[in-house]
Coordinates of C-alpha atoms and ligand atoms in Angstrom, one line a residue:
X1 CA -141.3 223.8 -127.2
X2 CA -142.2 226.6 -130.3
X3 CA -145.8 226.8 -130.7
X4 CA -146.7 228.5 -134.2
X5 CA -149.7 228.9 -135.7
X6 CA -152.2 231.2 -138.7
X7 CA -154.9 232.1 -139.8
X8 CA -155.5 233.8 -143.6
X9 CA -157.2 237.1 -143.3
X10 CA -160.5 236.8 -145.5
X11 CA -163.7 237.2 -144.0
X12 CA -164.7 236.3 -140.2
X13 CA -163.5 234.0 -137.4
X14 CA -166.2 231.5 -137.1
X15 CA -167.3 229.0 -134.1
X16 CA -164.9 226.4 -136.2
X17 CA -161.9 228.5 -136.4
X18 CA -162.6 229.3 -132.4
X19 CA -163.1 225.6 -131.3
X20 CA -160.6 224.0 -133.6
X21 CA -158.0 225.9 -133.2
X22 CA -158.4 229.0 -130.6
X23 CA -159.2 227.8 -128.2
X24 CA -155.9 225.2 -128.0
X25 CA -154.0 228.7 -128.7
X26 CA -154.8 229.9 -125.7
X27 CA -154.5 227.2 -123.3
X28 CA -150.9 226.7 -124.8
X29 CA -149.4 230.1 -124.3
X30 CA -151.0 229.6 -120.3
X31 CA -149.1 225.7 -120.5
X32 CA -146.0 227.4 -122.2
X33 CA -146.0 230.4 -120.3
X34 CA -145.1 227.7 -116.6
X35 CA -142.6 225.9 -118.7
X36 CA -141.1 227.8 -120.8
X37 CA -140.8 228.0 -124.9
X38 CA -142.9 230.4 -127.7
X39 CA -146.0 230.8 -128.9
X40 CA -146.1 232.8 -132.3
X41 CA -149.5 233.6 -133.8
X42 CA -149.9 234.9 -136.6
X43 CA -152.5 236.5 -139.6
X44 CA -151.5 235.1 -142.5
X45 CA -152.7 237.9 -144.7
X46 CA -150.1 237.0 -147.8
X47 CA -151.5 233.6 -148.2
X48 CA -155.2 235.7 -148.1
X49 CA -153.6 237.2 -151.6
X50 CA -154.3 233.9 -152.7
X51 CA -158.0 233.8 -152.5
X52 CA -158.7 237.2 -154.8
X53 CA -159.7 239.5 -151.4
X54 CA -160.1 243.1 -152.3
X55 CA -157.4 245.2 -151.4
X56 CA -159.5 247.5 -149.5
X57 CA -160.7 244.6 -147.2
X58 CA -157.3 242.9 -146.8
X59 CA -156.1 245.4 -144.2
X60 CA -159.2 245.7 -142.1
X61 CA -159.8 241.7 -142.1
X62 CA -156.1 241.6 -140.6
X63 CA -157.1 244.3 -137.9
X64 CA -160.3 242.7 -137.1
X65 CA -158.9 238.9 -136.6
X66 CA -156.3 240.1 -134.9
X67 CA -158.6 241.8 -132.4
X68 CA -160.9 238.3 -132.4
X69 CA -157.4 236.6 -131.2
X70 CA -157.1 239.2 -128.5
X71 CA -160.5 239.2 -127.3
X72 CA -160.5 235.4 -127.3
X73 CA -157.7 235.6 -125.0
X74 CA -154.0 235.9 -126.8
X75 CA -152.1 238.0 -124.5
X76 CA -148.3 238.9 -123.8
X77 CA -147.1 235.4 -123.3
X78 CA -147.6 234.9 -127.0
X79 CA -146.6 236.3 -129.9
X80 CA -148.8 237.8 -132.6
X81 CA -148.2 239.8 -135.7
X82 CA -149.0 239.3 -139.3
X83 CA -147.4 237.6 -141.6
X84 CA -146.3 240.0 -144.2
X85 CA -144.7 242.3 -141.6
X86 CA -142.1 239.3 -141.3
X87 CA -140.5 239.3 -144.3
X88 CA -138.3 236.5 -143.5
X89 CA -141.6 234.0 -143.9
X90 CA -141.6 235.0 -147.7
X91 CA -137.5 235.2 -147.8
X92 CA -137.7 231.8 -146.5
X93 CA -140.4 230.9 -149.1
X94 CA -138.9 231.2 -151.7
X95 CA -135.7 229.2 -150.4
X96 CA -138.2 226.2 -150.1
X97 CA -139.7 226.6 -153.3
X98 CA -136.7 224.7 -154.5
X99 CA -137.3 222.1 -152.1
X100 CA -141.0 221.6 -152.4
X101 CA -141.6 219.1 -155.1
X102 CA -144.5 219.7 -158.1
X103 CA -145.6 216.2 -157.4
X104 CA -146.2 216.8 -153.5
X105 CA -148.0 220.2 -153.8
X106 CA -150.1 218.5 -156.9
X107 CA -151.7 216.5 -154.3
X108 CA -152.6 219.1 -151.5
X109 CA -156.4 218.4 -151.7
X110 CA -156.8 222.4 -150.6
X111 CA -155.2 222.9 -153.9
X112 CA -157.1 220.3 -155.9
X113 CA -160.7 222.2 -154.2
X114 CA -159.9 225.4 -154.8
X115 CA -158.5 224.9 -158.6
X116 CA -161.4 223.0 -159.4
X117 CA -161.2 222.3 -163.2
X118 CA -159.3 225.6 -163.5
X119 CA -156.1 224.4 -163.1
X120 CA -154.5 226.0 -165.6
X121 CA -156.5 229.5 -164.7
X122 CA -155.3 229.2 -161.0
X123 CA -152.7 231.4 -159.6
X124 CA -148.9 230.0 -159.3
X125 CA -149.7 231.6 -155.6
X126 CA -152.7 229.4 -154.8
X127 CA -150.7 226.2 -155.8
X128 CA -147.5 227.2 -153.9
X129 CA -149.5 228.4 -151.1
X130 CA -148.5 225.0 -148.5
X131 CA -144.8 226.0 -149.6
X132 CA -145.2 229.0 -147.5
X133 CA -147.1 227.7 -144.6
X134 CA -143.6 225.4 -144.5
X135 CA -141.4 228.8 -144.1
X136 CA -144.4 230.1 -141.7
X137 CA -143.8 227.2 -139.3
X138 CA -139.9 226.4 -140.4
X139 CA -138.6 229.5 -139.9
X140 CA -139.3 229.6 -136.3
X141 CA -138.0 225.9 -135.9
X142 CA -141.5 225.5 -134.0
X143 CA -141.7 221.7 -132.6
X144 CA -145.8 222.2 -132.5
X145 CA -148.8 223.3 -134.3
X146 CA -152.7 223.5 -133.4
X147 CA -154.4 223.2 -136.0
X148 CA -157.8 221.7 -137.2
X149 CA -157.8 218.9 -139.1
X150 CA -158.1 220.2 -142.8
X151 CA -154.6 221.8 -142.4
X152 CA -153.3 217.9 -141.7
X153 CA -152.3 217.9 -144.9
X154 CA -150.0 221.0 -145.1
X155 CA -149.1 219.7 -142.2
X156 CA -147.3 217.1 -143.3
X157 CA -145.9 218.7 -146.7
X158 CA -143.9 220.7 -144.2
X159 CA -142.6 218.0 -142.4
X160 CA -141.4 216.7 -145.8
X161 CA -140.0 219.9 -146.6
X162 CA -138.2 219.9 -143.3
X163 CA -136.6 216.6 -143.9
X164 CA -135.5 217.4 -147.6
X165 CA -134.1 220.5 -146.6
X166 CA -131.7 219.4 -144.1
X167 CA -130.8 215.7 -146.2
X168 CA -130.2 218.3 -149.2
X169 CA -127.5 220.3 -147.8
X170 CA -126.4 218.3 -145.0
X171 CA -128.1 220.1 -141.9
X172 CA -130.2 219.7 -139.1
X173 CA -131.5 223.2 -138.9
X174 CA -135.4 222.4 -138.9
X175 CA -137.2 220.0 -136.3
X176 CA -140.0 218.1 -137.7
X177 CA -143.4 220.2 -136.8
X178 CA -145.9 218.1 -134.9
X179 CA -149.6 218.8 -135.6
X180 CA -152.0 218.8 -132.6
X181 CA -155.4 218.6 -133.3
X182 CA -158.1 219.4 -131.3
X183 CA -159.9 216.1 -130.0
X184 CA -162.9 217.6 -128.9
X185 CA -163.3 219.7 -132.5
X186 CA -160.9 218.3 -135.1
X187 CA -163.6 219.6 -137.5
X188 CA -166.6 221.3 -137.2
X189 CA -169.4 220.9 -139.9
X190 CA -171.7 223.7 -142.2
X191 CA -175.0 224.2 -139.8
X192 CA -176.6 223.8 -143.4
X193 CA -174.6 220.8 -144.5
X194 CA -173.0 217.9 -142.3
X195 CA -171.3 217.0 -144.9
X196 CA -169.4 220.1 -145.0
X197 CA -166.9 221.6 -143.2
X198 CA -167.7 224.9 -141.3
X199 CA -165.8 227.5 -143.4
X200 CA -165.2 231.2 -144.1
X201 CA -165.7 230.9 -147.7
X202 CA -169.7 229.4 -147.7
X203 CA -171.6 231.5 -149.6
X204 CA -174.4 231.3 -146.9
X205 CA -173.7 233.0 -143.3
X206 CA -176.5 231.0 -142.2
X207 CA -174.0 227.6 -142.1
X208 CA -171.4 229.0 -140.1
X209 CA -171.5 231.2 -136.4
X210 CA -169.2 233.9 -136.8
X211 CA -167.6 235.0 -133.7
X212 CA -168.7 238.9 -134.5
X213 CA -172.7 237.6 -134.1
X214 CA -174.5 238.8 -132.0
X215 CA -176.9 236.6 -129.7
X216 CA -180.1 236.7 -131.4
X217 CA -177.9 235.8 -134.6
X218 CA -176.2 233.0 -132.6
X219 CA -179.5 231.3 -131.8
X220 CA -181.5 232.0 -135.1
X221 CA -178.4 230.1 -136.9
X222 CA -178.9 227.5 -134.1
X223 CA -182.7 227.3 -134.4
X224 CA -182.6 227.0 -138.2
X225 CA -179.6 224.6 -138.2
X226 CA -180.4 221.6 -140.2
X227 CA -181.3 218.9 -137.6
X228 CA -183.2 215.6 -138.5
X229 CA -186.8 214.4 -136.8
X230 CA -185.5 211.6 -135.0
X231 CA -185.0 211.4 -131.5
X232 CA -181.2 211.8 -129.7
X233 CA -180.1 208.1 -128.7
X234 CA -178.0 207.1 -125.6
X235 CA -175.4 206.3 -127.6
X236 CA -172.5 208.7 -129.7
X237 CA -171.6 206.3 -131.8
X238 CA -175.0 205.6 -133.1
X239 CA -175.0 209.5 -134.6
X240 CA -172.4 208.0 -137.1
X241 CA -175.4 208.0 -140.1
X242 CA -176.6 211.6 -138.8
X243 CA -174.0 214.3 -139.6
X244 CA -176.2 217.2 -138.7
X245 CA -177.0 215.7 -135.3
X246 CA -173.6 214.7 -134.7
X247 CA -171.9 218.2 -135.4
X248 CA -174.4 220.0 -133.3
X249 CA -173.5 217.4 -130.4
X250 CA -170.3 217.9 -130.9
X251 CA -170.6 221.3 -131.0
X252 CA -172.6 221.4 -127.4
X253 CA -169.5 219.1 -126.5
X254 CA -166.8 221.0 -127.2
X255 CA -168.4 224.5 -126.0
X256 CA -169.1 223.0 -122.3
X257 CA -165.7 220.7 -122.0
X258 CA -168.0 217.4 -122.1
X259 CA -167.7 214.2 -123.8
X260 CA -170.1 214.2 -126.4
X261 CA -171.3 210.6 -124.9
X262 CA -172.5 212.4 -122.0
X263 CA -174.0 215.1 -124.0
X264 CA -176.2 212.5 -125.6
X265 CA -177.0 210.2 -122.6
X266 CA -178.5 214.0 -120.9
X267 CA -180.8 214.8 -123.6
X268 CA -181.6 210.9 -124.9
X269 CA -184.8 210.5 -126.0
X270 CA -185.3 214.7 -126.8
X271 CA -185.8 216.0 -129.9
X272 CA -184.2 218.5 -131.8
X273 CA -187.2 221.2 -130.7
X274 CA -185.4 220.7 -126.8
X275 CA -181.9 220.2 -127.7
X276 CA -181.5 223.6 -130.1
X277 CA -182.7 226.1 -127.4
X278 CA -180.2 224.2 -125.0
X279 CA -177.6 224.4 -127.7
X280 CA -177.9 228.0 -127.9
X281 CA -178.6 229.2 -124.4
X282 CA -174.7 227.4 -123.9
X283 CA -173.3 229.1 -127.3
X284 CA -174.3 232.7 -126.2
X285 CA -173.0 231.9 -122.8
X286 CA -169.8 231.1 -124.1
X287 CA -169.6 233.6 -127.1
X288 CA -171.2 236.7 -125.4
X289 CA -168.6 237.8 -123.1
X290 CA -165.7 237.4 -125.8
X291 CA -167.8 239.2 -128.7
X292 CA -168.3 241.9 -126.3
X293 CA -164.5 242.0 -125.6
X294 CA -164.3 242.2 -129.6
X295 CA -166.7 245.2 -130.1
X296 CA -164.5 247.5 -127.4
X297 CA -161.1 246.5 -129.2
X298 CA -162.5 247.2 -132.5
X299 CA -163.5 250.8 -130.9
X300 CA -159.8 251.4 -130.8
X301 CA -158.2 249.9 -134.2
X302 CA -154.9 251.7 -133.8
X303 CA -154.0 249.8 -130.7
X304 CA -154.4 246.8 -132.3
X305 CA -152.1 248.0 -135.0
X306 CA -149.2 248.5 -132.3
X307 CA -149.9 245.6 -130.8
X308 CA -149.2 243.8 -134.2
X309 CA -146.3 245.7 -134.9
X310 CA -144.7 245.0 -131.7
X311 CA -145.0 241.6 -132.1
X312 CA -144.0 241.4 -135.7
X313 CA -140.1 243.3 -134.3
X314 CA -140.5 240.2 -131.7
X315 CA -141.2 237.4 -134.2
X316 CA -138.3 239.0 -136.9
X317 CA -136.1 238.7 -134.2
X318 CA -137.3 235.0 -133.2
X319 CA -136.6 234.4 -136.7
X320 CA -133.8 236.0 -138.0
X321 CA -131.4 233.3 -137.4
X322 CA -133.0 230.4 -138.8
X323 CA -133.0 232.9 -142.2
X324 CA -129.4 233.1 -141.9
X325 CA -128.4 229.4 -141.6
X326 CA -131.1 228.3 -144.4
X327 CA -128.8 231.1 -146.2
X328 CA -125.9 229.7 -145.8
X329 CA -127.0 226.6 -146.2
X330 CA -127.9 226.9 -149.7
X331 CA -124.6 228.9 -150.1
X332 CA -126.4 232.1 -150.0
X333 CA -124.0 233.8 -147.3
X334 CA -120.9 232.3 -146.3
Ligands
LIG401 P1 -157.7 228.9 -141.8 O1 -157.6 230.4 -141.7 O2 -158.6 228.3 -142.8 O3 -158.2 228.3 -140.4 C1 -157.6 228.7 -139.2 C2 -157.6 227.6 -138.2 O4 -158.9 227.1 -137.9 C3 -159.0 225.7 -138.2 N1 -160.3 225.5 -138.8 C4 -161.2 224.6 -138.3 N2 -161.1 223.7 -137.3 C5 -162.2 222.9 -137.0 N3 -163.3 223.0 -137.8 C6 -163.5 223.8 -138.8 N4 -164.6 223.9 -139.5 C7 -162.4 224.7 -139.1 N5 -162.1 225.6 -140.0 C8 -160.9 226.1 -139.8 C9 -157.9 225.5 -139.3 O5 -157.6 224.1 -139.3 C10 -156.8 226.3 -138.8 O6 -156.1 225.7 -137.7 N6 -153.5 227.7 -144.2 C11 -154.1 228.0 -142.9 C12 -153.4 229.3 -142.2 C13 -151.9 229.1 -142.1 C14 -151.2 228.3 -141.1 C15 -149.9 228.6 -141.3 C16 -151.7 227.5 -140.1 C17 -151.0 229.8 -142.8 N7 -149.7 229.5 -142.4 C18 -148.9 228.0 -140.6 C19 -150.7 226.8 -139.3 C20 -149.3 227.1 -139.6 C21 -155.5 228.4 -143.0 O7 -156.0 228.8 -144.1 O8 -156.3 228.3 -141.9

């Protein structure tokens, strides 16, 4: 098994970020580490190019996530670096680019959100940006990927790449990456908006926990979370109308290991006045001890620095012969 995985390097890790995808990063490199096989993680700080980040924040957001990762609980048995100090993802890239089809990346609903009606304005980077997530993942010949469930999608453009690729030119070089997606958390919703996904890109800090807040911030986010005045039922399922109440269920769920059924049958018949303070009694428990890990590492940025640089000479090395047979390949060495 190769485990790879990113994360783009604008603005902070939130509670989404943590519970969708994290979290499953560090029980796999514990899994992988008894039986064997990789785990690569990674800050994707060329596809944060793509979203117009200033180049004066660019290098601290990469040292800062990175440091998140760590205090969240990457270690030794995996793998992290950024991106651009690989330069056989973007060597890779651009390989692909003549695999990837206009058509496919057309409809990559990332691509269709963050164009807008601006298609024509966008850059040629934000609309090849899944062509490079491909080489992220291909050019480790990982077999998995945790991820939440908006990067499903990209997901699956790789897997497309993948197969073209080796049809094309007559190879079996990359296995098809499978996606694993957080049951508990597949996506976690806005706290302003149910509707919404928790992102890094809201305009309001207020719908999102970041995983640099501290605990009085945690539970003012919780306390003013949008909520609804009914009651909580005995049953899940019958949340289905309620996306505020669900997320913030699901949320409890997924922070304490539960099923979210038997989150609901404990506080049934409570309001949202006794289920918040519960909510974020168990969010500070969980988040405390790492954002405390985070504000030491951040003390000493430097280390983190060598800590990503080891692990980029690691990952080039990892990766370094899948470069060289998608070279030949395409006829680009003999
Ligand atoms: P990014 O940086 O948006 O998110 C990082 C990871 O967090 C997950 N995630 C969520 N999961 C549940 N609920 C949410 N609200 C939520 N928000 C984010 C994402 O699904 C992701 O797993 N394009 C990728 C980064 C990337 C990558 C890759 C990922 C670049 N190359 C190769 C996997 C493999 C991105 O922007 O993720």
């Amino acid at each position: 098994m190769r485990v790879v995985s990113g994360i783009q390097t604008t603005g902070n890790l939130h509670l989404g970020n943590y519970l969708g995808a994290i979290r499953q990063w560090v029980a796999m490199q514990g899994a992988l580490d008894e039986n064997g096989g990789e785990c690569l993680f990674f800050l994707a700080d060329l596809h944060a190019l793509t979203s117009g980040i200033a180049p004066s924040d660019l290098a601290n957001s990469t040292i800062e996530m990175a440091a998140t990762l760590l205090a969240a609980g990457i270690d030794d048995r995996s793998i992290l670096f950024n991106q651009s100090r690989v330069p056989a993802h973007s060597e890779l890239c651009w390989i692909l680019q003549g695999t990837a089809r206009m058509g496919w990346l057309n409809r990559m609903t990332q691509w269709k959100d963050k164009a807008g009606k601006n298609r024509e304005g966008a850059s040629v980077g934000l609309f090849t940006y899944p062509v490079l997530q491909a080489a992220d993942i291909l050019v480790y010949q990982a077999t998995h990927v945790p991820v939440g469930e908006d990067q499903k999608q990209h997901l699956e453009l790789a897997r497309d790449v993948a197969t073209k690729f080796n049809t094309d030119f007559g190879v079996e070089l990359f296995p098809l990456p499978e996606p694993l997606i957080s049951k508990a958390a597949p996506r976690i919703m806005s706290l302003r908006d149910g509707t919404a996904k928790m992102s890094k890109s809201d305009p309001s800090d207020m719908s999102r926990i970041n995983l640099i807040d501290s605990d009085d911030l945690i539970a003012q986010k919780i306390k003013k979370s949008k909520s609804d005045a009914d009651l909580l039922p005995d049953s899940f399922d019958a949340l289905a109308e309620r996306p505020e109440a669900k997320n913030l269920v699901t949320i409890y769920a997924a922070l304490s290991d539960r099923t979210p059924q038997s989150v609901v049958e404990e506080f049934s018949g409570k309001g949202f006045g006794a289920f918040k303070p519960a909510l974020a009694d168990l969010a500070v428990s969980v988040l405390a001890p790492m954002r405390d890990r985070l504000v030491r590492l951040l003390d000493d940025r430097t280390a983190v620095g060598a800590e990503l640089a080891r692990g980029a000479a690691r990952a080039g090395a990892l990766a370094a012969p899948t470069l060289l047979a998608a070279q030949k390949a395409v006829g680009l060495q003999v």
